[in-house]
JSON list of C-alpha atoms in Angstrom, two decimals:
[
{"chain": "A", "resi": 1109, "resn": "UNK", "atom": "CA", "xyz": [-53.77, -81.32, 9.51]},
{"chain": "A", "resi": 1110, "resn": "UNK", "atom": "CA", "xyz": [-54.19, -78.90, 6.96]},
{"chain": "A", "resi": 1111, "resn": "UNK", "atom": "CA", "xyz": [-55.46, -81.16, 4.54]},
{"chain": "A", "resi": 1112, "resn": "UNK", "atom": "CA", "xyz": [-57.44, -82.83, 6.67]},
{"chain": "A", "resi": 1113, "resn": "UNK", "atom": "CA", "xyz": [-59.54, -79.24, 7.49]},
{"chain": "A", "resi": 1114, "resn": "UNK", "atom": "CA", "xyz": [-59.64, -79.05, 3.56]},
{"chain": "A", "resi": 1115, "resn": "UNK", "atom": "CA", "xyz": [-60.99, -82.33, 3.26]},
{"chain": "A", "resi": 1116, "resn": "UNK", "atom": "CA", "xyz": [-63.89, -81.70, 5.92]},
{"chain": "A", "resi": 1117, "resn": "UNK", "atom": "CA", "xyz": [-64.15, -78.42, 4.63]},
{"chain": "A", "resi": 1118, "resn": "UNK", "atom": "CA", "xyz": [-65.15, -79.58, 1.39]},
{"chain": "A", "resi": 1119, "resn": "UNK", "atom": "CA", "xyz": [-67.09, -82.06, 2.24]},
{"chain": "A", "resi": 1120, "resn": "UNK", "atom": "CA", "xyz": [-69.13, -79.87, 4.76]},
{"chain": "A", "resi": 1121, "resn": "UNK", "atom": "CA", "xyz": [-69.55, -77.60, 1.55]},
{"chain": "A", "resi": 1122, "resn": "UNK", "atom": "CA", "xyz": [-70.94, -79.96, -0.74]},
{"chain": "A", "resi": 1123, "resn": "UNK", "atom": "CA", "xyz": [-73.44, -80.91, 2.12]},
{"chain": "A", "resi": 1124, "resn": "UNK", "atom": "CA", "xyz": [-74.59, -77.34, 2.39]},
{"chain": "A", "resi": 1125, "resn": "UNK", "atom": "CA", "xyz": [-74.75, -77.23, -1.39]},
{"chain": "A", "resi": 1126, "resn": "UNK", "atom": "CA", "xyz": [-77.30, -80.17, -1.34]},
{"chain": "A", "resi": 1127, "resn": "UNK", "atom": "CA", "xyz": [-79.12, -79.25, 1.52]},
{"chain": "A", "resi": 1128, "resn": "UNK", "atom": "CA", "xyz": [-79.53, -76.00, 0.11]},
{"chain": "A", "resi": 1129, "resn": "UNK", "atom": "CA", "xyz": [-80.60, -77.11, -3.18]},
{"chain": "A", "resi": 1130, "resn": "UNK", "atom": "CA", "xyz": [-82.95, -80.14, -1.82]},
{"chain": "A", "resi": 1131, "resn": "UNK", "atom": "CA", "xyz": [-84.27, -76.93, -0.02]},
{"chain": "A", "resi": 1132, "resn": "UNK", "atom": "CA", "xyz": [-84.73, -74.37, -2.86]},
{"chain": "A", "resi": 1133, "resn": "UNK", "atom": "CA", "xyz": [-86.19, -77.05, -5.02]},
{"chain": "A", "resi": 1134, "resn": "UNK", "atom": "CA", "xyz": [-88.59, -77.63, -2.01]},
{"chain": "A", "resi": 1135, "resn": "UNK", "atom": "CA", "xyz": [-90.26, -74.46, -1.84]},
{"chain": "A", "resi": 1136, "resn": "UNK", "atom": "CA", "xyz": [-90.37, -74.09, -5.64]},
{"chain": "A", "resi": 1137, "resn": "UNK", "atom": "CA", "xyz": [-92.45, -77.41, -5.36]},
{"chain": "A", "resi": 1138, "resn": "UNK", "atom": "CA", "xyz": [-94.62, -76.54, -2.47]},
{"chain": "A", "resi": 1139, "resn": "UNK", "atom": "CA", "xyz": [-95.44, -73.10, -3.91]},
{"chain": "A", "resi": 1140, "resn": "UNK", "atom": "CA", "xyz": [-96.34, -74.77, -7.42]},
{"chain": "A", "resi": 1141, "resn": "UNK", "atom": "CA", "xyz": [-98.47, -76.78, -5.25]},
{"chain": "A", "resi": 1142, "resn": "UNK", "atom": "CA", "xyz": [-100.26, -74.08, -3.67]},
{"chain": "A", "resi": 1143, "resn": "UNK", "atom": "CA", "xyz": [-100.85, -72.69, -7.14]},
{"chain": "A", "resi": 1144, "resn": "UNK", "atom": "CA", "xyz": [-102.28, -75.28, -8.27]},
{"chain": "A", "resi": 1145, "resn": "UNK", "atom": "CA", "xyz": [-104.65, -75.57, -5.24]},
{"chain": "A", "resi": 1146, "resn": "UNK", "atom": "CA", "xyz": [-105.48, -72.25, -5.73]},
{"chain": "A", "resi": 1147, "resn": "UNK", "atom": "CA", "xyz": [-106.71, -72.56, -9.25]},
{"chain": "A", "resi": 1148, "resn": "UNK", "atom": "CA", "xyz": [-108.50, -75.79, -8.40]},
{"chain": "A", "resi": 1149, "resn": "UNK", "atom": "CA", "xyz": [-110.19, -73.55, -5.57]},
{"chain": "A", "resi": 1150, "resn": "UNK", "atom": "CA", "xyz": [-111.19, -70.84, -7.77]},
{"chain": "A", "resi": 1151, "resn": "UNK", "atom": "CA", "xyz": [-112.88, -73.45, -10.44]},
{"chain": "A", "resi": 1152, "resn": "UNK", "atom": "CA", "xyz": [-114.73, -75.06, -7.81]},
{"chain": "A", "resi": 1153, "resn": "UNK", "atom": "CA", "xyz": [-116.16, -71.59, -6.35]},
{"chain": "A", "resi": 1154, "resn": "UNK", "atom": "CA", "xyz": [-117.27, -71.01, -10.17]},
{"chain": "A", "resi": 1155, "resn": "UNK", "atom": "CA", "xyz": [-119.06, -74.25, -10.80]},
{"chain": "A", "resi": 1156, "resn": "UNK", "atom": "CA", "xyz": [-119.83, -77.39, -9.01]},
{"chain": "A", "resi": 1157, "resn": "UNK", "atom": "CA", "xyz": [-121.53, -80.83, -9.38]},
{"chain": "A", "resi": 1158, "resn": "UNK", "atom": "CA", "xyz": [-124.96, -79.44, -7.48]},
{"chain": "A", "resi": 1159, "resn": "UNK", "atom": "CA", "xyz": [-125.26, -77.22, -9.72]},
{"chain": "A", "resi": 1160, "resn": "UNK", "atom": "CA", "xyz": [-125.28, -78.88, -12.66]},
{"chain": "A", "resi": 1161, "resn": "UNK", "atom": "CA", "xyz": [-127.42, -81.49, -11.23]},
{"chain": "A", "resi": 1162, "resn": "UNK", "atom": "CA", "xyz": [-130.04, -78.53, -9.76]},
{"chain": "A", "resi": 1163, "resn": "UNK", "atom": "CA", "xyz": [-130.39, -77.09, -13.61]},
{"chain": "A", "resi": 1164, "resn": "UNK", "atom": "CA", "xyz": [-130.40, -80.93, -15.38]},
{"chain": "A", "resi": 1165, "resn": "UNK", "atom": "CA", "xyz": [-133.93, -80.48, -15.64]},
{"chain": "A", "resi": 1166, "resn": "UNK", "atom": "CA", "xyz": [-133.84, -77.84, -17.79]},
{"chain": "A", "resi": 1167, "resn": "UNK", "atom": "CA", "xyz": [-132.00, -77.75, -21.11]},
{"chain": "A", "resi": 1168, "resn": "UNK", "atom": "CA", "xyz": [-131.83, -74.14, -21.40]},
{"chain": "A", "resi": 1169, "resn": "UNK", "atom": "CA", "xyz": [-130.18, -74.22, -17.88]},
{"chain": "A", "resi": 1170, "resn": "UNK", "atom": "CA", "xyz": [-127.96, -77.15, -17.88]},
{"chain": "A", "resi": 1171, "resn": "UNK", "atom": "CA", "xyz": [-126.15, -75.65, -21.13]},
{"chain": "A", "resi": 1172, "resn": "UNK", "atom": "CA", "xyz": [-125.99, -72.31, -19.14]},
{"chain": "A", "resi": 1173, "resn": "UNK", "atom": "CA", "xyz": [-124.00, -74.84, -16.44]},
{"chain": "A", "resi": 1174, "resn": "UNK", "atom": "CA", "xyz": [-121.91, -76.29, -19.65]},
{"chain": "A", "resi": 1175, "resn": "UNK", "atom": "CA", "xyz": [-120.63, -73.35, -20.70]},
{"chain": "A", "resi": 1176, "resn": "UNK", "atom": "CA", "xyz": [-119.54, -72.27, -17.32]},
{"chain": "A", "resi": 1177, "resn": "UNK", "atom": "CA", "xyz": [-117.86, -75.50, -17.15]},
{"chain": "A", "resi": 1178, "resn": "UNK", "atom": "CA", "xyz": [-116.07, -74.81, -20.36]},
{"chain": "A", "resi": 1179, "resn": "UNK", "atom": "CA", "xyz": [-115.12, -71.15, -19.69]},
{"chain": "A", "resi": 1180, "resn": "UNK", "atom": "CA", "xyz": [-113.54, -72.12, -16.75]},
{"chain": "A", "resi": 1181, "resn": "UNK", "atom": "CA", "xyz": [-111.84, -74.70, -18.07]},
{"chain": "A", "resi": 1182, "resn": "UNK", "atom": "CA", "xyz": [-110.03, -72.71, -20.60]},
{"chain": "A", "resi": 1183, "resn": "UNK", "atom": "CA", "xyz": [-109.41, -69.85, -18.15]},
{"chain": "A", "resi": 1184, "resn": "UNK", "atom": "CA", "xyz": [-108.08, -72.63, -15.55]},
{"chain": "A", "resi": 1185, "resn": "UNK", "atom": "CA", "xyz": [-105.91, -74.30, -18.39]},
{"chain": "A", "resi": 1186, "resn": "UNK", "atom": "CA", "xyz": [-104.53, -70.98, -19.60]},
{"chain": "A", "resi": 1187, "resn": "UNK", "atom": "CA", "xyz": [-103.02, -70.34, -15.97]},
{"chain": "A", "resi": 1188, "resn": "UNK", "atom": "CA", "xyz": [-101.60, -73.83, -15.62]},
{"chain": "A", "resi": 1189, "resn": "UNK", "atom": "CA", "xyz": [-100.02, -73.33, -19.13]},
{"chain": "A", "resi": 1190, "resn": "UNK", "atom": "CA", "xyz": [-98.22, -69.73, -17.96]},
{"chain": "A", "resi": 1191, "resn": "UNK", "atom": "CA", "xyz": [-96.81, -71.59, -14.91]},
{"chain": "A", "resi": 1192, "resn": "UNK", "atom": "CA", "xyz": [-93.95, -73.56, -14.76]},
{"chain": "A", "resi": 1193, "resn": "UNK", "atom": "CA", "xyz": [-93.58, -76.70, -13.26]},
{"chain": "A", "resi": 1194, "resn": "UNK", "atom": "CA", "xyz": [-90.32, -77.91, -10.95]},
{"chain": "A", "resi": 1195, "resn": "UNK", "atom": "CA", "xyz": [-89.33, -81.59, -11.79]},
{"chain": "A", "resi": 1196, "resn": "UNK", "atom": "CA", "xyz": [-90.72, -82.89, -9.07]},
{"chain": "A", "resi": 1197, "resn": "UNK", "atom": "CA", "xyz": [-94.44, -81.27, -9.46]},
{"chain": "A", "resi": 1198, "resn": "UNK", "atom": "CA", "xyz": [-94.61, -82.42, -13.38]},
{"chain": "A", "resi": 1199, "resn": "UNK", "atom": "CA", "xyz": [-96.79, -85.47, -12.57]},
{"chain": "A", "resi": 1200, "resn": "UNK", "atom": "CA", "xyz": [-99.18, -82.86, -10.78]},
{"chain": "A", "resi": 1201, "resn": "UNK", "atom": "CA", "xyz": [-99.15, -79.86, -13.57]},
{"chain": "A", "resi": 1202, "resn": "UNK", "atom": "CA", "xyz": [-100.02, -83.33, -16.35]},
{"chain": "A", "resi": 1203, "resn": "UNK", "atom": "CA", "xyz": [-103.19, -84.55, -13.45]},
{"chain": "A", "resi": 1204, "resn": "UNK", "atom": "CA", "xyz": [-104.38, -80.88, -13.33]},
{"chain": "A", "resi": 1205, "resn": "UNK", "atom": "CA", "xyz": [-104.26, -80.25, -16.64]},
{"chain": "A", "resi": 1206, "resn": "UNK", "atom": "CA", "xyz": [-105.73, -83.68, -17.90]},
{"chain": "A", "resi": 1207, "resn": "UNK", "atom": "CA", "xyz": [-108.18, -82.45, -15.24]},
{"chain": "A", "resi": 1208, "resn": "UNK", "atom": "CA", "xyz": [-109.25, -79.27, -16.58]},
{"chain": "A", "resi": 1209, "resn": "UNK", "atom": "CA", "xyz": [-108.91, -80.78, -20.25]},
{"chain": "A", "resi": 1210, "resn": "UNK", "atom": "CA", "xyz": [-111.47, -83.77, -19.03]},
{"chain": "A", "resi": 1211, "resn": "UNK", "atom": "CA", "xyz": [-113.63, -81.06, -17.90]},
{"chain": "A", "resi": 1212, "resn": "UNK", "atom": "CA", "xyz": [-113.79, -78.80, -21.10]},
{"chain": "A", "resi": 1213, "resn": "UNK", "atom": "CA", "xyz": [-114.10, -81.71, -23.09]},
{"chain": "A", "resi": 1214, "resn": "UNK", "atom": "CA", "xyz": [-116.84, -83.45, -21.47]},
{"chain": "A", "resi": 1215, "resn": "UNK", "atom": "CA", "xyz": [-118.71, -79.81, -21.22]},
{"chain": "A", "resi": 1216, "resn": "UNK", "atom": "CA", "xyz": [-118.12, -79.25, -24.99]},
{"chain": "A", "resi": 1217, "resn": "UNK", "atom": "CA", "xyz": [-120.02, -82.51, -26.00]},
{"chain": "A", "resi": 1218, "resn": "UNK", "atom": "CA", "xyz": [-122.43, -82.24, -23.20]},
{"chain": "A", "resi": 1219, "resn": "UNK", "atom": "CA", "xyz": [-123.44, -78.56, -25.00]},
{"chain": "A", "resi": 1220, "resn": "UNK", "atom": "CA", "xyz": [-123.43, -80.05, -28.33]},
{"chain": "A", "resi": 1221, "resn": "UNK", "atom": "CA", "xyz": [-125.81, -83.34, -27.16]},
{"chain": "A", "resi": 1222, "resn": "UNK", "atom": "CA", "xyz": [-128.10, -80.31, -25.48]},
{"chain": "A", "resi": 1223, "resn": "UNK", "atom": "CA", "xyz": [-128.22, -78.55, -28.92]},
{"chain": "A", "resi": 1224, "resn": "UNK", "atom": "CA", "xyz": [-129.41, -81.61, -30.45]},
{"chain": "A", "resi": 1225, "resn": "UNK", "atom": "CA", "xyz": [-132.21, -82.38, -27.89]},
{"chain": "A", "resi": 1226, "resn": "UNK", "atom": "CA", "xyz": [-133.26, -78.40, -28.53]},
{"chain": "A", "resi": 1227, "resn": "UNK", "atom": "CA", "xyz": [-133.57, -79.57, -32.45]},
{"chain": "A", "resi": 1228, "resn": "UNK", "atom": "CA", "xyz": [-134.89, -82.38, -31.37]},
{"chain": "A", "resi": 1229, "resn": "UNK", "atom": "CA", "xyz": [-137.66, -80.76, -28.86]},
{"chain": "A", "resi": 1230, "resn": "UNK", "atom": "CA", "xyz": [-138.39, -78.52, -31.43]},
{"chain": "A", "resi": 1231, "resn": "UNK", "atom": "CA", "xyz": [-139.10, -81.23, -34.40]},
{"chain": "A", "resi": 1232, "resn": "UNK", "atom": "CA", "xyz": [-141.41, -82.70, -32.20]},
{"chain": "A", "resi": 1233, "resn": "UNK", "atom": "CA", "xyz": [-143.24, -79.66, -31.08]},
{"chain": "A", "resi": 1234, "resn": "UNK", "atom": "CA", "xyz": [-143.36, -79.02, -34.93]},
{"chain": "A", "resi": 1235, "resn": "UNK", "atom": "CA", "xyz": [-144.92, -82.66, -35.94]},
{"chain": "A", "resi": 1236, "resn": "UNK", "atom": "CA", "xyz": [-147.90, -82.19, -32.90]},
{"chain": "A", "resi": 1237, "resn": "UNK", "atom": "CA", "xyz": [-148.74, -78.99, -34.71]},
{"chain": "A", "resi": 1238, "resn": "UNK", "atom": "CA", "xyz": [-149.13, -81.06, -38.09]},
{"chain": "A", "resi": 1239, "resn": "UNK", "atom": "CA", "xyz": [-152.91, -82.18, -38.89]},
{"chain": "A", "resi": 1240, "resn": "UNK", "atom": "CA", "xyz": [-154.32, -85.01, -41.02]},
{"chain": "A", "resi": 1241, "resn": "UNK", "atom": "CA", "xyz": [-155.09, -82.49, -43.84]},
{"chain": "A", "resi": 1242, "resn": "UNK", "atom": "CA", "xyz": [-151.40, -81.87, -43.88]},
{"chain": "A", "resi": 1243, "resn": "UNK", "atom": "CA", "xyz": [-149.74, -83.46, -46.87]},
{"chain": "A", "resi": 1244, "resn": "UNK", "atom": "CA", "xyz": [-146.16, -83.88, -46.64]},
{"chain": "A", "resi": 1245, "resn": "UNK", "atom": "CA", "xyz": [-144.24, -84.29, -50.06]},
{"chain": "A", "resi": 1246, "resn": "UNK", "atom": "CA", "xyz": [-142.59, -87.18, -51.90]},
{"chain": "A", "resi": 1247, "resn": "UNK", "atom": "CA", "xyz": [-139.15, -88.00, -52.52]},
{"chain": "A", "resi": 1248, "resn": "UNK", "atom": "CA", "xyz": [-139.85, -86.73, -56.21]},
{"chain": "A", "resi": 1249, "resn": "UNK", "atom": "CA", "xyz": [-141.54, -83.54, -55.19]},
{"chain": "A", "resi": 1250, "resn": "UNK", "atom": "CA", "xyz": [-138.40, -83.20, -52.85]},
{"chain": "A", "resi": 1251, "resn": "UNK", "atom": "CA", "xyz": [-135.91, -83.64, -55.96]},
{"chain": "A", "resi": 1252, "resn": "UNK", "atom": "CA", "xyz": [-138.11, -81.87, -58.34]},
{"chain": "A", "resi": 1253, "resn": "UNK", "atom": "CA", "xyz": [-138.04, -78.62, -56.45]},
{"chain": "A", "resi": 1254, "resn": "UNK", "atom": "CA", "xyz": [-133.88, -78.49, -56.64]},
{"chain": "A", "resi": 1255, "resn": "UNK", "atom": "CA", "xyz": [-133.98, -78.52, -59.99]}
]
């Protein structure tokens, strides 16, 4: 009999053990996740598709938009990399953070197309201002002048 209460004793403590663990590892998982959702939250308060698509006519505007994008990308990537993911929530930290590094990404070369249409722009507005007495030089006056 004794060993028989030992037996079930032991065996009701390893169930506790694993329910308490499948438990513990539950909340560490669900409040990762409402971390994450959190920081998602806060990006989309700070910038938003609309937006961007409300300032594409301007270039001035849209790189305003850009570099909110970027900003909070980095701030947004910074938190994710100061958390610390349970086992179970590592697919969702690498989605978020692929995420956020999508977004800076996509805002860094969206800013540095938007820099080339300003030099662009402003070529142009400097050829209309060019008359037909205008001369422009050769390749040899070019060349001559470095020397």
């Amino acid at each position: 009999m004794k060993k028989g209460l030992i037996i079930g004793g032991s065996v009701a403590a390893v169930v506790v053990l694993i329910l308490g663990y499948g438990l513990y590892n539950g909340s560490k998982v669900r409040s990762y996740a409402k971390d994450v959702d959190l920081i998602i939250t806060e990006s989309n308060a700070e910038w938003n598709t609309k937006d961007i698509e409300k300032s594409s006519s301007s270039t001035v505007e849209l790189q305003k938009e850009m570099n909110k994008v970027k900003t909070d990308s980095e701030v947004q990537l910074a938190k994710l990399n100061s958390m610390s993911a349970p086992g179970k929530a590592k697919s969702l930290e690498k989605q978020t953070k692929e995420y956020f590094t999508l977004s800076k990404n996509a805002a860094e070369q969206t800013s540095t197309f938007l820099a080339y249409v300003k030099a662009v722009e402003a070529s142009a507005g400097d050829l209309k201002n060019l008359d037909s007495s205008t001369t422009t030089p050769t390749a040899a006056g070019v060349a001559a002048t470095f020397t």
